Each structure stands twice: as C-alpha cells, then as structure tokens.
PDB file of C-alpha atoms and ligand atoms in Angstrom:
ATOM      1  CA  MET A   1      -5.486  20.820  21.524  1.00 83.00           C
ATOM      2  CA  PRO A   2      -2.033  20.192  21.898  1.00 91.00           C
ATOM      3  CA  THR A   3      -0.058  22.618  20.137  1.00 97.00           C
ATOM      4  CA  TYR A   4       1.151  20.911  17.093  1.00 98.00           C
ATOM      5  CA  ARG A   5       4.773  21.779  15.164  1.00 98.00           C
ATOM      6  CA  ILE A   6       5.121  21.199  11.157  1.00 99.00           C
ATOM      7  CA  ALA A   7       7.939  20.379  10.690  1.00 99.00           C
ATOM      8  CA  PRO A   8       8.659  20.443   6.767  1.00 99.00           C
ATOM      9  CA  SER A   9      12.044  17.668   5.648  1.00 99.00           C
ATOM     10  CA  ILE A  10      14.258  20.002   3.419  1.00 98.00           C
ATOM     11  CA  LEU A  11      15.652  16.768   2.038  1.00 98.00           C
ATOM     12  CA  SER A  12      12.864  17.859  -1.066  1.00 98.00           C
ATOM     13  CA  ALA A  13      14.004  21.025  -1.275  1.00 98.00           C
ATOM     14  CA  ASP A  14      15.813  22.714  -4.350  1.00 98.00           C
ATOM     15  CA  PHE A  15      19.705  21.717  -2.810  1.00 98.00           C
ATOM     16  CA  ALA A  16      20.950  24.151  -5.366  1.00 98.00           C
ATOM     17  CA  ARG A  17      18.564  27.131  -3.385  1.00 98.00           C
ATOM     18  CA  LEU A  18      18.828  26.100   0.000  1.00 98.00           C
ATOM     19  CA  GLY A  19      18.429  29.290   2.028  1.00 98.00           C
ATOM     20  CA  GLU A  20      16.089  30.688  -0.038  1.00 98.00           C
ATOM     21  CA  GLU A  21      13.727  27.412   0.523  1.00 99.00           C
ATOM     22  CA  VAL A  22      14.598  27.222   4.314  1.00 99.00           C
ATOM     23  CA  ARG A  23      13.266  30.959   3.932  1.00 99.00           C
ATOM     24  CA  ASN A  24      10.459  30.636   2.008  1.00 99.00           C
ATOM     25  CA  VAL A  25       9.094  27.790   4.167  1.00 99.00           C
ATOM     26  CA  VAL A  26       9.602  29.608   7.640  1.00 99.00           C
ATOM     27  CA  ALA A  27       7.407  32.631   5.584  1.00 99.00           C
ATOM     28  CA  ALA A  28       4.940  29.197   4.649  1.00 99.00           C
ATOM     29  CA  GLY A  29       4.289  28.038   8.447  1.00 98.00           C
ATOM     30  CA  ALA A  30       7.019  25.822   9.706  1.00 99.00           C
ATOM     31  CA  ASP A  31       7.022  25.706  13.256  1.00 99.00           C
ATOM     32  CA  ILE A  32      10.557  23.461  12.735  1.00 99.00           C
ATOM     33  CA  ILE A  33      13.237  22.783  10.658  1.00 99.00           C
ATOM     34  CA  HIS A  34      14.009  18.923   9.833  1.00 99.00           C
ATOM     35  CA  PHE A  35      17.476  18.147   8.067  1.00 99.00           C
ATOM     36  CA  ASP A  36      17.701  14.731   6.992  1.00 99.00           C
ATOM     37  CA  VAL A  37      21.452  13.329   7.673  1.00 99.00           C
ATOM     38  CA  MET A  38      22.514  10.535   5.855  1.00 99.00           C
ATOM     39  CA  ASP A  39      25.905   8.562   5.868  1.00 98.00           C
ATOM     40  CA  ASN A  40      25.417   5.822   3.089  1.00 98.00           C
ATOM     41  CA  HIS A  41      26.698   3.094   6.003  1.00 98.00           C
ATOM     42  CA  TYR A  42      23.300   3.134   8.506  1.00 98.00           C
ATOM     43  CA  VAL A  43      21.009   4.563   5.917  1.00 98.00           C
ATOM     44  CA  PRO A  44      21.564   3.356   1.503  1.00 98.00           C
ATOM     45  CA  ASN A  45      21.631   6.971   0.926  1.00 98.00           C
ATOM     46  CA  LEU A  46      24.286  10.282   1.386  1.00 98.00           C
ATOM     47  CA  THR A  47      23.097  13.928   2.590  1.00 98.00           C
ATOM     48  CA  ILE A  48      23.817  16.945   4.324  1.00 98.00           C
ATOM     49  CA  GLY A  49      26.124  17.771   6.626  1.00 98.00           C
ATOM     50  CA  PRO A  50      27.368  19.955   9.452  1.00 98.00           C
ATOM     51  CA  LEU A  51      29.017  22.747   6.533  1.00 98.00           C
ATOM     52  CA  VAL A  52      24.944  22.373   4.804  1.00 98.00           C
ATOM     53  CA  CYS A  53      23.995  23.238   8.598  1.00 99.00           C
ATOM     54  CA  GLN A  54      26.206  25.824   9.078  1.00 99.00           C
ATOM     55  CA  ALA A  55      25.289  27.305   6.340  1.00 98.00           C
ATOM     56  CA  ILE A  56      21.456  27.537   6.206  1.00 98.00           C
ATOM     57  CA  ARG A  57      21.651  28.391  10.136  1.00 98.00           C
ATOM     58  CA  PRO A  58      21.178  32.650   9.452  1.00 98.00           C
ATOM     59  CA  HIS A  59      18.455  32.719   7.466  1.00 98.00           C
ATOM     60  CA  VAL A  60      15.716  31.524   9.630  1.00 98.00           C
ATOM     61  CA  GLN A  61      14.843  31.549  13.427  1.00 98.00           C
ATOM     62  CA  VAL A  62      12.904  28.252  13.885  1.00 99.00           C
ATOM     63  CA  PRO A  63      15.167  25.076  15.875  1.00 99.00           C
ATOM     64  CA  ILE A  64      16.706  23.082  13.652  1.00 99.00           C
ATOM     65  CA  ASP A  65      15.932  19.762  14.316  1.00 99.00           C
ATOM     66  CA  VAL A  66      18.400  16.640  13.331  1.00 99.00           C
ATOM     67  CA  HIS A  67      18.154  14.033  12.053  1.00 99.00           C
ATOM     68  CA  LEU A  68      20.736  12.055  12.501  1.00 99.00           C
ATOM     69  CA  MET A  69      20.931   8.150  10.302  1.00 99.00           C
ATOM     70  CA  VAL A  70      24.505   8.043  10.887  1.00 98.00           C
ATOM     71  CA  LYS A  71      26.887   6.089  12.670  1.00 98.00           C
ATOM     72  CA  PRO A  72      28.722   6.121  14.472  1.00 98.00           C
ATOM     73  CA  VAL A  73      26.439   8.920  16.189  1.00 98.00           C
ATOM     74  CA  ASP A  74      28.800  10.606  18.679  1.00 98.00           C
ATOM     75  CA  ARG A  75      31.545  11.940  16.882  1.00 98.00           C
ATOM     76  CA  ILE A  76      29.417  14.415  14.809  1.00 98.00           C
ATOM     77  CA  ILE A  77      27.314  15.860  17.296  1.00 98.00           C
ATOM     78  CA  PRO A  78      29.669  18.042  18.813  1.00 98.00           C
ATOM     79  CA  ASP A  79      29.823  19.830  14.906  1.00 99.00           C
ATOM     80  CA  PHE A  80      26.666  19.720  14.645  1.00 99.00           C
ATOM     81  CA  ALA A  81      24.979  21.909  17.781  1.00 99.00           C
ATOM     82  CA  LYS A  82      28.616  24.034  16.621  1.00 98.00           C
ATOM     83  CA  ALA A  83      26.506  24.685  13.310  1.00 99.00           C
ATOM     84  CA  GLY A  84      23.290  25.720  15.086  1.00 99.00           C
ATOM     85  CA  ALA A  85      21.246  22.039  15.649  1.00 99.00           C
ATOM     86  CA  ASN A  86      18.402  23.092  18.651  1.00 99.00           C
ATOM     87  CA  ILE A  87      17.269  19.230  18.198  1.00 99.00           C
ATOM     88  CA  ILE A  88      19.565  16.702  17.768  1.00 99.00           C
ATOM     89  CA  THR A  89      17.516  12.887  17.205  1.00 99.00           C
ATOM     90  CA  PHE A  90      19.599   9.193  16.958  1.00 99.00           C
ATOM     91  CA  HIS A  91      18.952   5.682  16.037  1.00 99.00           C
ATOM     92  CA  PRO A  92      19.532   3.520  18.712  1.00 98.00           C
ATOM     93  CA  GLU A  93      20.852   0.462  16.861  1.00 98.00           C
ATOM     94  CA  ALA A  94      23.289   3.272  15.575  1.00 98.00           C
ATOM     95  CA  SER A  95      24.783   3.948  18.698  1.00 98.00           C
ATOM     96  CA  GLU A  96      27.542   1.562  21.593  1.00 97.00           C
ATOM     97  CA  HIS A  97      26.516   3.769  24.462  1.00 98.00           C
ATOM     98  CA  ILE A  98      22.285   5.125  23.809  1.00 98.00           C
ATOM     99  CA  ASP A  99      22.463   6.733  27.164  1.00 98.00           C
ATOM    100  CA  ARG A 100      25.807   8.578  26.985  1.00 98.00           C
ATOM    101  CA  THR A 101      25.027   9.620  23.523  1.00 99.00           C
ATOM    102  CA  LEU A 102      21.776  11.425  24.782  1.00 99.00           C
ATOM    103  CA  GLN A 103      23.732  13.593  27.678  1.00 98.00           C
ATOM    104  CA  LEU A 104      26.698  13.909  25.077  1.00 98.00           C
ATOM    105  CA  ILE A 105      23.497  15.791  23.210  1.00 99.00           C
ATOM    106  CA  ARG A 106      22.292  17.743  26.111  1.00 99.00           C
ATOM    107  CA  ASP A 107      25.621  19.118  27.308  1.00 98.00           C
ATOM    108  CA  HIS A 108      26.417  20.666  24.163  1.00 98.00           C
ATOM    109  CA  GLY A 109      23.289  22.493  24.735  1.00 98.00           C
ATOM    110  CA  CYS A 110      20.329  20.936  22.772  1.00 99.00           C
ATOM    111  CA  LYS A 111      17.284  19.235  23.208  1.00 99.00           C
ATOM    112  CA  ALA A 112      17.832  15.284  22.901  1.00 99.00           C
ATOM    113  CA  GLY A 113      16.112  12.556  20.807  1.00 99.00           C
ATOM    114  CA  LEU A 114      15.738   8.856  19.977  1.00 99.00           C
ATOM    115  CA  VAL A 115      14.129   7.534  16.409  1.00 99.00           C
ATOM    116  CA  PHE A 116      12.154   4.184  15.841  1.00 99.00           C
ATOM    117  CA  ASN A 117      12.998   2.453  12.947  1.00 98.00           C
ATOM    118  CA  PRO A 118       8.795   0.619  11.884  1.00 98.00           C
ATOM    119  CA  ALA A 119      11.110  -2.652  13.375  1.00 98.00           C
ATOM    120  CA  THR A 120      12.705  -1.309  16.374  1.00 98.00           C
ATOM    121  CA  PRO A 121      11.343  -2.140  19.427  1.00 98.00           C
ATOM    122  CA  LEU A 122      10.453   0.444  22.463  1.00 98.00           C
ATOM    123  CA  HIS A 123      12.109  -1.174  25.129  1.00 98.00           C
ATOM    124  CA  HIS A 124      14.998   1.170  24.239  1.00 98.00           C
ATOM    125  CA  LEU A 125      12.653   3.819  26.380  1.00 98.00           C
ATOM    126  CA  ASP A 126      12.494   2.021  29.809  1.00 96.00           C
ATOM    127  CA  HIS A 127      15.788   3.835  30.968  1.00 97.00           C
ATOM    128  CA  VAL A 128      16.425   6.931  28.968  1.00 98.00           C
ATOM    129  CA  MET A 129      13.175   8.457  30.074  1.00 98.00           C
ATOM    130  CA  ASP A 130      14.760  11.184  31.990  1.00 98.00           C
ATOM    131  CA  LYS A 131      16.883  12.009  29.284  1.00 98.00           C
ATOM    132  CA  LEU A 132      14.781  12.622  26.109  1.00 98.00           C
ATOM    133  CA  ASP A 133      13.456  16.117  25.055  1.00 99.00           C
ATOM    134  CA  ILE A 134      12.112  14.480  21.959  1.00 99.00           C
ATOM    135  CA  ILE A 135      11.085  11.072  20.791  1.00 99.00           C
ATOM    136  CA  LEU A 136      10.238  10.475  16.820  1.00 99.00           C
ATOM    137  CA  ILE A 137       8.726   7.130  15.136  1.00 99.00           C
ATOM    138  CA  MET A 138       9.760   6.780  11.703  1.00 99.00           C
ATOM    139  CA  SER A 139       6.602   5.594   9.364  1.00 99.00           C
ATOM    140  CA  VAL A 140       8.856   4.269   6.920  1.00 99.00           C
ATOM    141  CA  ASN A 141      12.257   3.320   6.736  1.00 98.00           C
ATOM    142  CA  PRO A 142      15.028   5.763   6.892  1.00 98.00           C
ATOM    143  CA  GLY A 143      17.039   6.287   3.351  1.00 98.00           C
ATOM    144  CA  PHE A 144      14.434   8.667   1.097  1.00 98.00           C
ATOM    145  CA  GLY A 145      11.827  10.742   0.752  1.00 98.00           C
ATOM    146  CA  GLY A 146       8.916   9.988  -1.053  1.00 98.00           C
ATOM    147  CA  GLN A 147       8.181   6.532   0.628  1.00 98.00           C
ATOM    148  CA  SER A 148       4.643   5.546   1.542  1.00 98.00           C
ATOM    149  CA  PHE A 149       3.582   5.996   4.916  1.00 98.00           C
ATOM    150  CA  ILE A 150       3.911   2.428   7.079  1.00 98.00           C
ATOM    151  CA  SER A 151      -0.136   2.533   9.095  1.00 98.00           C
ATOM    152  CA  GLN A 152       1.339   0.662  12.107  1.00 98.00           C
ATOM    153  CA  ALA A 153       3.502   3.439  13.119  1.00 98.00           C
ATOM    154  CA  LEU A 154       0.113   4.800  13.949  1.00 98.00           C
ATOM    155  CA  GLN A 155      -0.378   2.043  17.029  1.00 98.00           C
ATOM    156  CA  LYS A 156       3.251   2.510  18.590  1.00 98.00           C
ATOM    157  CA  ILE A 157       2.693   6.132  18.296  1.00 99.00           C
ATOM    158  CA  ALA A 158       0.204   5.878  19.996  1.00 98.00           C
ATOM    159  CA  ALA A 159       2.311   3.727  22.666  1.00 98.00           C
ATOM    160  CA  VAL A 160       4.547   6.099  23.051  1.00 99.00           C
ATOM    161  CA  ARG A 161       2.248   8.426  24.200  1.00 98.00           C
ATOM    162  CA  GLN A 162       0.969   6.333  26.765  1.00 98.00           C
ATOM    163  CA  LYS A 163       4.577   6.325  27.987  1.00 98.00           C
ATOM    164  CA  ILE A 164       5.202  10.141  27.986  1.00 98.00           C
ATOM    165  CA  ASP A 165       1.532  10.675  29.498  1.00 98.00           C
ATOM    166  CA  GLU A 166       2.777   8.098  32.122  1.00 98.00           C
ATOM    167  CA  SER A 167       6.059   9.901  32.947  1.00 98.00           C
ATOM    168  CA  GLY A 168       4.485  13.212  33.319  1.00 98.00           C
ATOM    169  CA  ARG A 169       7.458  14.342  31.055  1.00 98.00           C
ATOM    170  CA  ASP A 170       7.538  17.744  28.576  1.00 98.00           C
ATOM    171  CA  ILE A 171       8.220  15.361  25.459  1.00 98.00           C
ATOM    172  CA  LEU A 172       8.083  15.857  21.880  1.00 98.00           C
ATOM    173  CA  LEU A 173       6.057  13.064  19.813  1.00 98.00           C
ATOM    174  CA  GLU A 174       7.301  13.498  16.182  1.00 99.00           C
ATOM    175  CA  VAL A 175       6.881  11.066  13.542  1.00 99.00           C
ATOM    176  CA  ASP A 176       8.191  11.364  10.484  1.00 99.00           C
ATOM    177  CA  GLY A 177       7.706   9.364   6.819  1.00 99.00           C
ATOM    178  CA  GLY A 178       4.800   9.910   3.706  1.00 98.00           C
ATOM    179  CA  ILE A 179       3.296  12.580   5.908  1.00 99.00           C
ATOM    180  CA  LYS A 180      -0.130  14.333   3.820  1.00 98.00           C
ATOM    181  CA  ILE A 181      -2.288  16.030   4.566  1.00 98.00           C
ATOM    182  CA  GLU A 182      -4.673  13.219   4.610  1.00 98.00           C
ATOM    183  CA  ASN A 183      -3.333  11.113   7.059  1.00 98.00           C
ATOM    184  CA  ILE A 184      -2.417  14.100   9.352  1.00 98.00           C
ATOM    185  CA  ALA A 185      -5.049  13.547  11.668  1.00 98.00           C
ATOM    186  CA  ALA A 186      -4.787  10.100  11.851  1.00 98.00           C
ATOM    187  CA  ALA A 187      -1.246  11.064  13.676  1.00 98.00           C
ATOM    188  CA  ALA A 188      -2.260  13.568  15.510  1.00 98.00           C
ATOM    189  CA  LYS A 189      -5.665  11.151  16.156  1.00 98.00           C
ATOM    190  CA  ALA A 190      -2.469   8.269  17.612  1.00 98.00           C
ATOM    191  CA  GLY A 191      -0.817  10.603  19.608  1.00 98.00           C
ATOM    192  CA  ALA A 192       1.666  12.876  17.217  1.00 98.00           C
ATOM    193  CA  ASP A 193       2.039  15.918  18.030  1.00 98.00           C
ATOM    194  CA  THR A 194       5.383  16.674  15.871  1.00 99.00           C
ATOM    195  CA  PHE A 195       5.335  16.089  12.300  1.00 99.00           C
ATOM    196  CA  VAL A 196       7.583  16.239   9.502  1.00 99.00           C
ATOM    197  CA  ALA A 197       6.437  16.619   5.972  1.00 99.00           C
ATOM    198  CA  GLY A 198       9.027  16.839   2.971  1.00 98.00           C
ATOM    199  CA  SER A 199       7.706  15.751  -0.240  1.00 98.00           C
ATOM    200  CA  ALA A 200       4.599  16.823   0.883  1.00 99.00           C
ATOM    201  CA  ILE A 201       5.140  20.115   0.701  1.00 99.00           C
ATOM    202  CA  PHE A 202       8.179  20.172  -0.950  1.00 98.00           C
ATOM    203  CA  GLY A 203       6.412  18.485  -3.555  1.00 98.00           C
ATOM    204  CA  ASN A 204       4.203  21.777  -4.686  1.00 98.00           C
ATOM    205  CA  PRO A 205       4.897  24.789  -5.205  1.00 98.00           C
ATOM    206  CA  ASP A 206       2.644  26.075  -3.114  1.00 98.00           C
ATOM    207  CA  TYR A 207       4.327  25.304   0.654  1.00 99.00           C
ATOM    208  CA  LYS A 208       1.715  27.810   2.110  1.00 99.00           C
ATOM    209  CA  ALA A 209      -1.661  25.690   0.885  1.00 99.00           C
ATOM    210  CA  VAL A 210       0.104  22.343   2.153  1.00 99.00           C
ATOM    211  CA  ILE A 211       0.534  23.980   5.616  1.00 99.00           C
ATOM    212  CA  ASP A 212      -2.369  25.977   5.196  1.00 98.00           C
ATOM    213  CA  ALA A 213      -4.343  22.671   4.830  1.00 98.00           C
ATOM    214  CA  MET A 214      -2.117  20.188   7.313  1.00 98.00           C
ATOM    215  CA  ARG A 215      -3.022  22.700   9.980  1.00 98.00           C
ATOM    216  CA  LYS A 216      -6.431  22.639   9.344  1.00 98.00           C
ATOM    217  CA  GLU A 217      -6.682  18.530   9.375  1.00 98.00           C
ATOM    218  CA  LEU A 218      -5.018  18.940  12.723  1.00 98.00           C
ATOM    219  CA  ALA A 219      -7.383  21.409  14.674  1.00 98.00           C
ATOM    220  CA  SER A 220     -10.427  19.064  13.680  1.00 94.00           C
ATOM    221  CA  ALA A 221      -8.346  15.891  14.450  1.00 93.00           C
TER     222      ALA A 221
HETATM  223  C1  DX5 B 301      13.262   9.498   5.593  1.00 61.67           C
HETATM  224  C2  DX5 B 301      13.950  10.918   5.997  1.00 61.67           C
HETATM  225  C3  DX5 B 301      12.630  11.850   6.154  1.00 61.67           C
HETATM  226  C4  DX5 B 301      12.075  12.557   5.114  1.00 61.67           C
HETATM  227  C5  DX5 B 301      10.428  11.959   4.622  1.00 61.67           C
HETATM  228  O1  DX5 B 301      14.951   8.626   5.927  1.00 61.67           O
HETATM  229  O2  DX5 B 301      14.270  11.022   7.844  1.00 61.67           O
HETATM  230  O3  DX5 B 301      12.807  12.418   7.206  1.00 61.67           O
HETATM  231  O4  DX5 B 301      12.730  13.221   4.279  1.00 61.67           O
HETATM  232  O5  DX5 B 301       9.920  12.444   3.059  1.00 61.67           O
HETATM  233  P1  DX5 B 301       8.235  12.102   3.131  1.00 61.67           P
HETATM  234  O6  DX5 B 301       7.631  13.120   3.596  1.00 61.67           O
HETATM  235  O7  DX5 B 301       8.883  13.008   1.591  1.00 61.67           O
HETATM  236  O8  DX5 B 301       8.481  11.197   3.417  1.00 61.67           O
HETATM  237 ZN1   ZN B 302      13.723  12.599   8.928  1.00 61.67          ZN
END
C-alpha cells in the first residue's frame, strides 16, 4: 500500500479560530495542512495570504501545502516561503514562465508543484518532470469549497500516475475538490496518494471520525 496523506483544506475551517482549528485537525490525524490562496482575479474568490500562513505556522508541525490560485504567481512565492510554507503549487495558466516559477519555489527551500484544472491539458508536464515534487489534479473548478467531485478527474489521475511511474521520480500525486469518505478510495485506485478535503472534514464536528473513516477506505482501496 502506498503512503497515503490526508490534507484538510482550511478553506472550510472557522477563520475566527484558525490556530485552534489547525491544531485540532492535526490532532485528529491530518498529515498536511492545505492552504488555499485565492486572489479574486485568477479565481472568483478572495481568501488568505502569507500573514495568515505565518500566523498558523507555530501551531502545527506538519507541512503547510500552499495552493496558489493567483495570477501572477512569482512575486508572492518568497513571501510564502518566509511565512513557513513547505509545499507551494501553482496553475500553469497563471505563470508566463513555468520552469522559472518551479525553480523559484525550490530556490526558496520549498517543494514545488503544478496544478491542473479539469480542462487543463497535461502537456505542461512534458519538460518539467525533473522540477516537480508534487502534481495536483483538481476534481472541481477552483474557487470554492463544497463543490461536487468531477469524475473525469479519475482518468486524469490515472494518466498522471503512469507518467510519474515512467519517470521513476518521487513525485506526490494530490487530488483536490469534492473528496469525501465515499469517493476517496476511487481516487486512490486511480493513483492518487495525497487527498485534500475541506468541507468533508471541517463540515463535520468530529474531524477524527472523518479522517479515520477516510483511512479505512484507503486501506481497502
Ligand atoms: C478549491 C480549493 C479546494 C477546496 C476543497 O478551489 O482548491 O482546496 O477547499 O474543498 P472541498 O473539499 O470542500 O471540495
Ligand atoms: Zn486547494
């Protein structure tokens, strides 16, 4: 069985109690904190930035996975690295120079990744596999929590799994959007190993019950 990681998205957490929320969700078994950054330009919503990343950093030891839904991306990357981000991912449509942006993230000591919207083709991977630590497949269109899983993402995950395996590289395959207890095993079977879940976890008062149930599904995937 691969090492599976569960990454709660704090987009669905209580922003008035964010420190407590990240501590509680890590105590409930989260492996990673998924941090959604939206700019009301690349996506039609506005969320949180480096100051909030810095504010939650001392509350948890697990990696903070910054998902940038912003355009342009380069200017803000050093700020997130300084704020304690461990992983930084961005959308290829949002960068004029994808290779340079990936290098910039690594130069700042973070793991780097590309994010693919449901309609974004995978050819952006072709020349940068050696600069990737993580690939994120969106199973919703980015911008909001609580949307329904788009099942075509499963074929895309399978295609990326094949590319990663062929490359022989150590690259995480993350899925984000509409992940629930009911569909996490399907995403794992398709080849994902890292699972973002926002509303499914923070929408239930018992975070541990949801994370445990997800792990049980993964164990039998
Ligand atoms: C969507 C975000 C997701 C979102 C997931 O643009 O990137 O991380 O928070 O939320 P759920 O799990 O509710 O779909
Ligand atoms: Zn996200």
